[in-house]
Tab-separated table of C-alpha atoms and ligand atoms in Angstrom:
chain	number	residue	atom	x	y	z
O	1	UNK	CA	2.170	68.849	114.018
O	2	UNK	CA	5.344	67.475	115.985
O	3	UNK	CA	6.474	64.380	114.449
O	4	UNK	CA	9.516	61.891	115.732
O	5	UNK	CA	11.651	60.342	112.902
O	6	UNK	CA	13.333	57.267	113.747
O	7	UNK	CA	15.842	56.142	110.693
O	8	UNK	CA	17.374	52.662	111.246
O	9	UNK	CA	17.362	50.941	107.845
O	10	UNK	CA	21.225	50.005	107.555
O	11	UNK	CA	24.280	51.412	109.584
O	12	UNK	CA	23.164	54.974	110.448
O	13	UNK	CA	20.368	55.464	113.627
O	14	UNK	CA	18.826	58.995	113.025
O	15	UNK	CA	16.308	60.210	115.234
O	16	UNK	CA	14.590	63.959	114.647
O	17	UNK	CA	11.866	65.735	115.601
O	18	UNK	CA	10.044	67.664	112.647
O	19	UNK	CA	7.980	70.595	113.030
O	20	UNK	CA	5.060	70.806	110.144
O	21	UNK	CA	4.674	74.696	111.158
O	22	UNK	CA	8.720	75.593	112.880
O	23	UNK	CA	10.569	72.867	110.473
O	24	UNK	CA	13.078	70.641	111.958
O	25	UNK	CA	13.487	71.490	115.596
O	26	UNK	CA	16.367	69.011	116.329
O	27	UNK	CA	17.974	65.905	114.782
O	28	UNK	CA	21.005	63.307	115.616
O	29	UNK	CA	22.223	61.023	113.531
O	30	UNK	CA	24.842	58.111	115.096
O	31	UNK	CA	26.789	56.133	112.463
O	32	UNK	CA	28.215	52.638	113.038
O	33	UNK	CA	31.688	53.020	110.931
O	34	UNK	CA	33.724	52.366	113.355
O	35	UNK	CA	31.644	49.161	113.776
O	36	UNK	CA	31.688	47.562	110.881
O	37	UNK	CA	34.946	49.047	109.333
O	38	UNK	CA	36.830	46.187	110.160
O	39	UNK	CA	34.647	43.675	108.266
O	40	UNK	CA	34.918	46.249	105.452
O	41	UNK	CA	30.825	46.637	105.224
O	42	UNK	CA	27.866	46.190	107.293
O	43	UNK	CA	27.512	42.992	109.463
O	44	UNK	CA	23.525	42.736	109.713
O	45	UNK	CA	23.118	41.443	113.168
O	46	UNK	CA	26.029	43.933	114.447
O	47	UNK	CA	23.718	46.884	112.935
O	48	UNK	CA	20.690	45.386	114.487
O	49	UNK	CA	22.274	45.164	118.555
O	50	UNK	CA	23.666	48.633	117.812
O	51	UNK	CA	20.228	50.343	116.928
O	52	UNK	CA	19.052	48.363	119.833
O	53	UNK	CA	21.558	50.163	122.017
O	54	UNK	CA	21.195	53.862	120.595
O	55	UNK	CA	17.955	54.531	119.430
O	56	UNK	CA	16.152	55.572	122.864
O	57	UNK	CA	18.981	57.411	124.278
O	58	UNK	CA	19.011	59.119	120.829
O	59	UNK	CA	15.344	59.753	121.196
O	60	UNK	CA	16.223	61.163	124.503
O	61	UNK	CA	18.742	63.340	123.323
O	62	UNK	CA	16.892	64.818	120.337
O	63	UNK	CA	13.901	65.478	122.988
O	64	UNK	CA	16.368	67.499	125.046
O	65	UNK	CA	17.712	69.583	122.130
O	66	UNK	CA	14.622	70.624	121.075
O	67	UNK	CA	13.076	71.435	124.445
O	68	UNK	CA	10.217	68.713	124.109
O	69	UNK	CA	8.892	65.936	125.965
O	70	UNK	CA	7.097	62.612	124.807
O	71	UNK	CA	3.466	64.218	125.556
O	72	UNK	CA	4.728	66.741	122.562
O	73	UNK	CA	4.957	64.710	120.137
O	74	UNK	CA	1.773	64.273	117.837
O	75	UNK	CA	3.261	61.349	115.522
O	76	UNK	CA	5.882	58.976	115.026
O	77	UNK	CA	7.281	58.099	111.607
O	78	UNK	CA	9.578	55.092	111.012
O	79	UNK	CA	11.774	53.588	108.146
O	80	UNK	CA	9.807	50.268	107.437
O	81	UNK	CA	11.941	49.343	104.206
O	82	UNK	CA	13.668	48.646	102.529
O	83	UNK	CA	16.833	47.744	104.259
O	84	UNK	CA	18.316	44.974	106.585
O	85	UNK	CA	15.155	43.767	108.211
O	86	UNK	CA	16.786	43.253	111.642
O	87	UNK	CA	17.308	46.795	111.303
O	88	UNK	CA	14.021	47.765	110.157
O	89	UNK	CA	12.730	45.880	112.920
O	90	UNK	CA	14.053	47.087	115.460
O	91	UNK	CA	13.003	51.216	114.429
O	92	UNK	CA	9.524	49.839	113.501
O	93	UNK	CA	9.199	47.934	116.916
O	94	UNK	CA	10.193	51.658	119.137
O	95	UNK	CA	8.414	53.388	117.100
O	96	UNK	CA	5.123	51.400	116.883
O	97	UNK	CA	5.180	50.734	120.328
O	98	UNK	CA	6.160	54.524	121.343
O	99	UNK	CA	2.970	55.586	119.548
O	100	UNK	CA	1.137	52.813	121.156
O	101	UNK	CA	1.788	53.924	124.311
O	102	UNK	CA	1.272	57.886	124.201
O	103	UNK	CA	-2.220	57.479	122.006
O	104	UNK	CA	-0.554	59.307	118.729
O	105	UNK	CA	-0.623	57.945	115.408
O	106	UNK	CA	2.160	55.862	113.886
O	107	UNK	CA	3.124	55.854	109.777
O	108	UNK	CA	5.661	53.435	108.130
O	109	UNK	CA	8.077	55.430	105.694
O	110	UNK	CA	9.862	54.198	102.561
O	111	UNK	CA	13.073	54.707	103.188
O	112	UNK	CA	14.169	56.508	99.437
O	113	UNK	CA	10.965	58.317	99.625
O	114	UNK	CA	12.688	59.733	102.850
O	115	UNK	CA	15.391	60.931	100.547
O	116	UNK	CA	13.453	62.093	97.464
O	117	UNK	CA	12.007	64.582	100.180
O	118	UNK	CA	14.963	65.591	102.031
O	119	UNK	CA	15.649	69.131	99.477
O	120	UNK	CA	12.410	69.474	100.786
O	121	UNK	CA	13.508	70.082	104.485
O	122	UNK	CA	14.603	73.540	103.249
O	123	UNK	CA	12.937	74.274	100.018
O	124	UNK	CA	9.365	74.144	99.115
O	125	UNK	CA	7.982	71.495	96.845
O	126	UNK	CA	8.688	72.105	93.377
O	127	UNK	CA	6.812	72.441	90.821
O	128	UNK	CA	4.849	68.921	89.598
O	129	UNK	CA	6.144	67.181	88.021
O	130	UNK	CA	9.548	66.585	88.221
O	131	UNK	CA	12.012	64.126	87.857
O	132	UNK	CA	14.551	62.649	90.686
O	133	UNK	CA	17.760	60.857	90.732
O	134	UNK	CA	18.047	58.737	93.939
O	135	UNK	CA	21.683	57.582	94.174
O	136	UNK	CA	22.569	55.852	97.012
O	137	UNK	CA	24.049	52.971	98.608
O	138	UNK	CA	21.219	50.257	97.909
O	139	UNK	CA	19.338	52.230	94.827
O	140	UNK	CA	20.225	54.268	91.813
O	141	UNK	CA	16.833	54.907	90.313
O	142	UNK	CA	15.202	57.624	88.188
O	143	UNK	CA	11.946	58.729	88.822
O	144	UNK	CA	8.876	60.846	88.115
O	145	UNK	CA	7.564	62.224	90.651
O	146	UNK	CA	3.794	63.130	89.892
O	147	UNK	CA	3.372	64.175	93.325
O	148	UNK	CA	4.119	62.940	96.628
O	149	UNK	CA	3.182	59.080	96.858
O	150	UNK	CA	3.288	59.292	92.886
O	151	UNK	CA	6.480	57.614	91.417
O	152	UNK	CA	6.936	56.406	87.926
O	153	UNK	CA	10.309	54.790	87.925
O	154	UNK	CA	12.371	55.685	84.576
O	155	UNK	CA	15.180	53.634	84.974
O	156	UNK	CA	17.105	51.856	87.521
O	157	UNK	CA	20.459	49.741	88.062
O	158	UNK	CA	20.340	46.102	87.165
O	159	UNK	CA	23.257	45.394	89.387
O	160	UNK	CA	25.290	46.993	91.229
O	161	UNK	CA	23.923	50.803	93.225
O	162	UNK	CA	26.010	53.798	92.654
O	163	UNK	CA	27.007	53.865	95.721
O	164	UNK	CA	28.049	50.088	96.057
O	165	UNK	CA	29.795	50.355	92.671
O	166	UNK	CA	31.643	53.558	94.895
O	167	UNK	CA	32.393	50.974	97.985
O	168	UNK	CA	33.333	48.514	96.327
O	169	UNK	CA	35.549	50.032	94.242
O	170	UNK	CA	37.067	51.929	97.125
O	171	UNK	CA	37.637	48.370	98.947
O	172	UNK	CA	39.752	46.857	95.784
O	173	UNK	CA	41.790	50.515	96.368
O	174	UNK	CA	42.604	49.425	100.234
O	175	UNK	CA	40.066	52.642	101.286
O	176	UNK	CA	38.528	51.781	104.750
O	177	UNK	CA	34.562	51.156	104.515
O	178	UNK	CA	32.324	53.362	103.418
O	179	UNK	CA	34.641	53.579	100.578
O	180	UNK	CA	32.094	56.271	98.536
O	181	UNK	CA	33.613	59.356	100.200
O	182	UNK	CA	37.008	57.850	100.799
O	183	UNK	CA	37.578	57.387	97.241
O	184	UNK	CA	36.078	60.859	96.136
O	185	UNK	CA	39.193	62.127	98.238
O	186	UNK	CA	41.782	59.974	96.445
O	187	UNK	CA	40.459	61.296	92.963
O	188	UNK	CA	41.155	65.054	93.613
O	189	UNK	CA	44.841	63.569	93.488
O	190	UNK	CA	44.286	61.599	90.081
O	191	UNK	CA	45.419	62.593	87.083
O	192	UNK	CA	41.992	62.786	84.813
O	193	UNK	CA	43.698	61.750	81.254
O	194	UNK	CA	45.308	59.540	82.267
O	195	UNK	CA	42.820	55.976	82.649
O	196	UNK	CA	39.581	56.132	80.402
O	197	UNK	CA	36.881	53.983	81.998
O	198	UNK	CA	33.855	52.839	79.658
O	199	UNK	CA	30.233	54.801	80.516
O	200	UNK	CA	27.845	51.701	81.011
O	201	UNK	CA	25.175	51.807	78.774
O	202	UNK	CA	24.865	55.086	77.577
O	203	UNK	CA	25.561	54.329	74.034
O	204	UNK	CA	21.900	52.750	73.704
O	205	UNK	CA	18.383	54.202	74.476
O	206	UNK	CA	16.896	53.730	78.131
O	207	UNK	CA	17.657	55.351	81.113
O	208	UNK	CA	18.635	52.080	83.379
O	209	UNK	CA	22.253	51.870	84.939
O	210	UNK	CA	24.782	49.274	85.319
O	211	UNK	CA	27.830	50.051	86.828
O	212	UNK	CA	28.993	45.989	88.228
O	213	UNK	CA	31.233	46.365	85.265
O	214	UNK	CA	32.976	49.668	86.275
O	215	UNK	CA	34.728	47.966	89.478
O	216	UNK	CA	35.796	44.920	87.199
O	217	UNK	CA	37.011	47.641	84.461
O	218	UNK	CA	38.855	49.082	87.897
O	219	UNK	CA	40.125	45.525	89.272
O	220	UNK	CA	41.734	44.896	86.325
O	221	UNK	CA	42.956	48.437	85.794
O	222	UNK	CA	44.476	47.771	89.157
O	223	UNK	CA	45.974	44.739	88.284
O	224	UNK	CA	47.982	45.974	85.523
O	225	UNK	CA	49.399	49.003	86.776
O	226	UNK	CA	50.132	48.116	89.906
O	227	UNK	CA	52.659	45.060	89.383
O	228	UNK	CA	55.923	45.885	89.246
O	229	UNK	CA	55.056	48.457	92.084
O	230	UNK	CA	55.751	48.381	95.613
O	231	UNK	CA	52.672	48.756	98.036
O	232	UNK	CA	54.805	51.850	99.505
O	233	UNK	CA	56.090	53.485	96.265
O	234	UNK	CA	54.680	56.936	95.129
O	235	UNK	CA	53.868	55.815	91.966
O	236	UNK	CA	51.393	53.168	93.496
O	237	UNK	CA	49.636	56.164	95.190
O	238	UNK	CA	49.456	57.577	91.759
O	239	UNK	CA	47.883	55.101	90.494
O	240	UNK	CA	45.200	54.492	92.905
O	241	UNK	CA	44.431	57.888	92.711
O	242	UNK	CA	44.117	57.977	88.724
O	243	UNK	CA	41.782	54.870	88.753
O	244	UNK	CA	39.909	56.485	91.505
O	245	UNK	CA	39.491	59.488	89.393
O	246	UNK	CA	38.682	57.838	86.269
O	247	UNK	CA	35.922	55.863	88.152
O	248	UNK	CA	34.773	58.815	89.871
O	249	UNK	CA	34.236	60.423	86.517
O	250	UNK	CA	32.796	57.293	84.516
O	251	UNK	CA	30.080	57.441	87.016
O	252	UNK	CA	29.376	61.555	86.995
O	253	UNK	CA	29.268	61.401	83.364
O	254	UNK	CA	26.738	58.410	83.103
O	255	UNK	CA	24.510	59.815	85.722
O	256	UNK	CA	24.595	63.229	84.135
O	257	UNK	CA	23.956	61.519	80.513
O	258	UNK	CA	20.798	59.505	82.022
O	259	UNK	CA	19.448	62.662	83.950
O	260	UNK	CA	19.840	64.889	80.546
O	261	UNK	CA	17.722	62.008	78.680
O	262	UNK	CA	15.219	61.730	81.597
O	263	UNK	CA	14.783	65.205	81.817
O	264	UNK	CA	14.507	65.305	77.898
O	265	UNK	CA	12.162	62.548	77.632
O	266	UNK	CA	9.649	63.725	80.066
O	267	UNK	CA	9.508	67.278	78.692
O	268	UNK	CA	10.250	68.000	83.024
O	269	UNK	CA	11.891	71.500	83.962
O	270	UNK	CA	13.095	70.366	87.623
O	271	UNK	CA	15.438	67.673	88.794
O	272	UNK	CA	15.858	66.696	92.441
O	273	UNK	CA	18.973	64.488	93.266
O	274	UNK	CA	19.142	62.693	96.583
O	275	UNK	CA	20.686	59.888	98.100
O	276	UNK	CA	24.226	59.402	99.922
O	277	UNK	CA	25.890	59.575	96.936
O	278	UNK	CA	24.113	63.147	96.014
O	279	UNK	CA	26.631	64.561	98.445
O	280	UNK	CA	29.497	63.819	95.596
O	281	UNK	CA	30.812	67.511	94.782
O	282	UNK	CA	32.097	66.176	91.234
O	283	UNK	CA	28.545	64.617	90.267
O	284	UNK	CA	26.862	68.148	92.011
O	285	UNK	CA	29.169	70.388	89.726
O	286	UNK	CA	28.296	68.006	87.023
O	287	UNK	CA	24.608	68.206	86.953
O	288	UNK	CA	24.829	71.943	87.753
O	289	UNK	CA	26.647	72.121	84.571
O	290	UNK	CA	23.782	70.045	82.529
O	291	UNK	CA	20.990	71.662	84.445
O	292	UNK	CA	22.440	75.556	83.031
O	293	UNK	CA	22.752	74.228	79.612
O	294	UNK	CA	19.649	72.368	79.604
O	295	UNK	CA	18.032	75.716	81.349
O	296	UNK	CA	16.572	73.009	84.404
O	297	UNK	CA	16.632	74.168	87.824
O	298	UNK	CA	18.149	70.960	89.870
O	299	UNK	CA	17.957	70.547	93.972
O	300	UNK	CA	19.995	68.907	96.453
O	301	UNK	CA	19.513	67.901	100.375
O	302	UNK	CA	22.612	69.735	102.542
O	303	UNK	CA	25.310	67.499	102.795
O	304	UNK	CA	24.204	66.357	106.110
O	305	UNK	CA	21.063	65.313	104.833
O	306	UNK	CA	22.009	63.442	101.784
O	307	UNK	CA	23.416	60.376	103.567
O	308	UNK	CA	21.077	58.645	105.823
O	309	UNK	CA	19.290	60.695	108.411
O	310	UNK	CA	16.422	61.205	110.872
O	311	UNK	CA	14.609	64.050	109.635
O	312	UNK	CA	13.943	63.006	106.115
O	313	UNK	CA	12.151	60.425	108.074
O	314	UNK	CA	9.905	62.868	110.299
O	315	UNK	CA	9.520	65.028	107.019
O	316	UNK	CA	7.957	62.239	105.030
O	317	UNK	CA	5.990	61.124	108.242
O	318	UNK	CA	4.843	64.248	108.633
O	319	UNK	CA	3.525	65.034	105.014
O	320	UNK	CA	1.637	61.164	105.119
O	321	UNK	CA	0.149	62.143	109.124
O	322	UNK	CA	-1.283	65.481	108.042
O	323	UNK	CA	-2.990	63.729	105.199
O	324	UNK	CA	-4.589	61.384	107.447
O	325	UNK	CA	-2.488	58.508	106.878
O	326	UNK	CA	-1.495	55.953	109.833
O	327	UNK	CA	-0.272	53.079	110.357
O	328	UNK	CA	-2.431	49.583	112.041
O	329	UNK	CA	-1.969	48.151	114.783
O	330	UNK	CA	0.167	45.177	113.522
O	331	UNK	CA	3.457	46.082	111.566
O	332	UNK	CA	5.333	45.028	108.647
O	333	UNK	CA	8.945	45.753	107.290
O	334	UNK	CA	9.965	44.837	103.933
O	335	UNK	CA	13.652	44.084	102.598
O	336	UNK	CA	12.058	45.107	99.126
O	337	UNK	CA	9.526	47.545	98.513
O	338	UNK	CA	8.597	49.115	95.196
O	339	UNK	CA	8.415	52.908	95.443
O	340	UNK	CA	5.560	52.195	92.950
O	341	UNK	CA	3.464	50.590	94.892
O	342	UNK	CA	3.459	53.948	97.853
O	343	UNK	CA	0.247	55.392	98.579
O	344	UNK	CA	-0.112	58.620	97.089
O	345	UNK	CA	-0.477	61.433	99.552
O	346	UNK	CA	-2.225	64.920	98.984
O	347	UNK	CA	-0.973	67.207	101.556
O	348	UNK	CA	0.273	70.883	101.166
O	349	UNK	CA	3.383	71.400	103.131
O	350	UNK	CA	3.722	75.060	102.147
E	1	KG4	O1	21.820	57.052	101.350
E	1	KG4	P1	22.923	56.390	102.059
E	1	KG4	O2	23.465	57.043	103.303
E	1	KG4	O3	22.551	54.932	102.475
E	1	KG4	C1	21.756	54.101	101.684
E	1	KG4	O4	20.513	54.309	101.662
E	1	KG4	O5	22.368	53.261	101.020
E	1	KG4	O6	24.088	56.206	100.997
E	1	KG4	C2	25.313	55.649	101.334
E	1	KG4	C3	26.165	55.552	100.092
E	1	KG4	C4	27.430	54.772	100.324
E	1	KG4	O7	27.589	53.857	99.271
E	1	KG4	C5	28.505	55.855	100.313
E	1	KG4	O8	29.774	55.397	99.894
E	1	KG4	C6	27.923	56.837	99.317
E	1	KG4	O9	26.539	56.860	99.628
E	1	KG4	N1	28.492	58.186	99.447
E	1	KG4	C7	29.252	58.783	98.505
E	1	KG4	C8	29.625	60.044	99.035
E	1	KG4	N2	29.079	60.166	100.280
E	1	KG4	C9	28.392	59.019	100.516
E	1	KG4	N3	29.650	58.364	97.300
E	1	KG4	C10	30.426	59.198	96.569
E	1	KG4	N4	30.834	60.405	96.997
E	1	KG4	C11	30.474	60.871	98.210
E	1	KG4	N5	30.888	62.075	98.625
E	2	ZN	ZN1	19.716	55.775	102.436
């Protein structure tokens, strides 16, 4: 089964085609940095007129790379939430309508389920259950996964995302929008003894997150250091870069802690990370580290497909279409959607 992804949740339009017997036979994904960079985050109606302008020719273009035409595809999956629902709406509404009009089933896709099954575009489903840490911009949640559709959440942030906690920190250290990467960069410079950062949380039981408090902890950090300094001096460099590190670390060592406990708790042998902030090398060397002493095999996306993409889109779309799931004729996006509430969905993608 040939199914079209369309991914337009936030600032990223990705469009693949996924193959349920060949695998993913081509995928784009066009990001809107340059758009919003100089409002130092996303402007929701901005992201909405841009999807508007890429996503067919992007449809266009992945047809061409994979040597298909619309009367080849045999589904089209879309990211119906949650996310900015201008956004959503405008994926949902080419999508829908695309399926309308060639007679081939449409599905509505969670966007983090896309990303708890992105490993998945290259490895086979792992052993049930396991557990999954989805880290990215909007979400830093812990899950069991029972099976696909099957999600007991463990513990999630009461503020601030991983990844936010990331931009925003990376915004108070002048780094340009999406600050997560940015400031991963800075830290290889910092010096790792020298700021100490608290680990939110981790000195009670539970496996929620908070990390609001880490960019305060960093503000102030900031503020202290950096006064008698010069915006061009060396030493103010130095001390962006130390804070960055420290930060960087505070948030590798909590997420490790919390996936240790999960893992722990649940008596689960496999942990899947995923998520754009799953593409962190520190927090990847990190939970390789836990995973060998804890004897746990742990699974990442590619790099490419840990930020938002296309063909976690078509992957989830197609697992849900083989099982016979489709969406109605009317759709529905959601700014909120509990990963709970997902229908679960036997399929064997082997
Ligand atoms: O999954 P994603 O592309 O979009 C959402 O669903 O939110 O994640 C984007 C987030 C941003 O906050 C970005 O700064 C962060 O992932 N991110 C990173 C890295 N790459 C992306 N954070 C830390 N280190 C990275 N290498
Ligand atoms: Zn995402």
């Amino acid at each position: 089964m040939r199914v079209l992804g369309i991914e337009t949740s936030c600032d990223e339009t990705g469009i693949a085609v996924y193959c349920s017997e060949r695998g993913l036979l081509a995928h784009q994904v066009y990001s809107q940095i340059a758009l919003h960079a100089e409002y130092g985050g996303v402007v929701p109606e901005l992201a909405s007129r841009d999807h508007i302008r890429k996503t067919l020719p992007l449809i266009r273009r992945v047809l061409a790379e994979a040597g298909l035409g619309l009367p080849d595809l045999q589904g089209v999956a879309y990211t119906a939430g949650p996310g900015l629902m201008g956004a959503l709406l405008v994926g949902a509404a080419i999508g829908h309508s695309l399926a309308w009009a060639l007679n081939i089933p449409a599905i509505a896709i969670h966007h983090m389920e896309g990303h708890l099954l992105a490993p998945l575009l290259e490895t086979r489903l792992p052993s049930l259950p396991f557990v999954a840490l989805l880290v990215s911009g909007g979400h830093t949640q812990l899950i069991e996964v029972q099976g696909i559709g099957i999600y007991r959440v463990l513990g999630e942030s009461l503020d601030d995302a991983a990844g936010e906690a990331f931009d925003k920190t990376a915004k108070l250290l002048g780094l340009s929008y999406p600050g997560g990467p940015a400031l991963a960069r800075l830290a290889e410079q910092g010096d790792p003894g020298r700021f100490y950062f608290p680990r939110p949380m981790t000195h009670r039981p539970g496996l929620d997150f908070s990390f609001s408090g880490l960019k305060t902890h960093a503000r102030i950090t900031f503020q202290t250091h950096s006064q008698p300094l010069l915006p061009e001096d060396p030493a103010m460099r130095q001390v962006r870069a130390d804070i960055a590190r420290a930060f960087e670390e505070a948030v590798v060592e909590t997420l490790t802690l919390k996936c240790r406990r999960a893992l722990q708790e649940t008596g689960v042998a496999t942990l899947v990370v995923a998520g754009g902030v799953s593409a962190n090398q520190r927090l990847r060397e990190s939970l390789d580290l836990m995973a060998k002493d804890q004897s746990v095999q742990v699974l990442y996306p590619q790099p490419v497909f840990c930020t938002d993409n296309g063909a976690m889109i078509a992957f989830a779309g197609c697992c849900r279409l083989r099982a016979g799931q489709r969406a109605g004729l009317a759709f529905e996006v959601r700014a909120r959607w509990p990963m709970a509430s997902l229908e679960p969905c036997d399929v064997d993608m082997g």
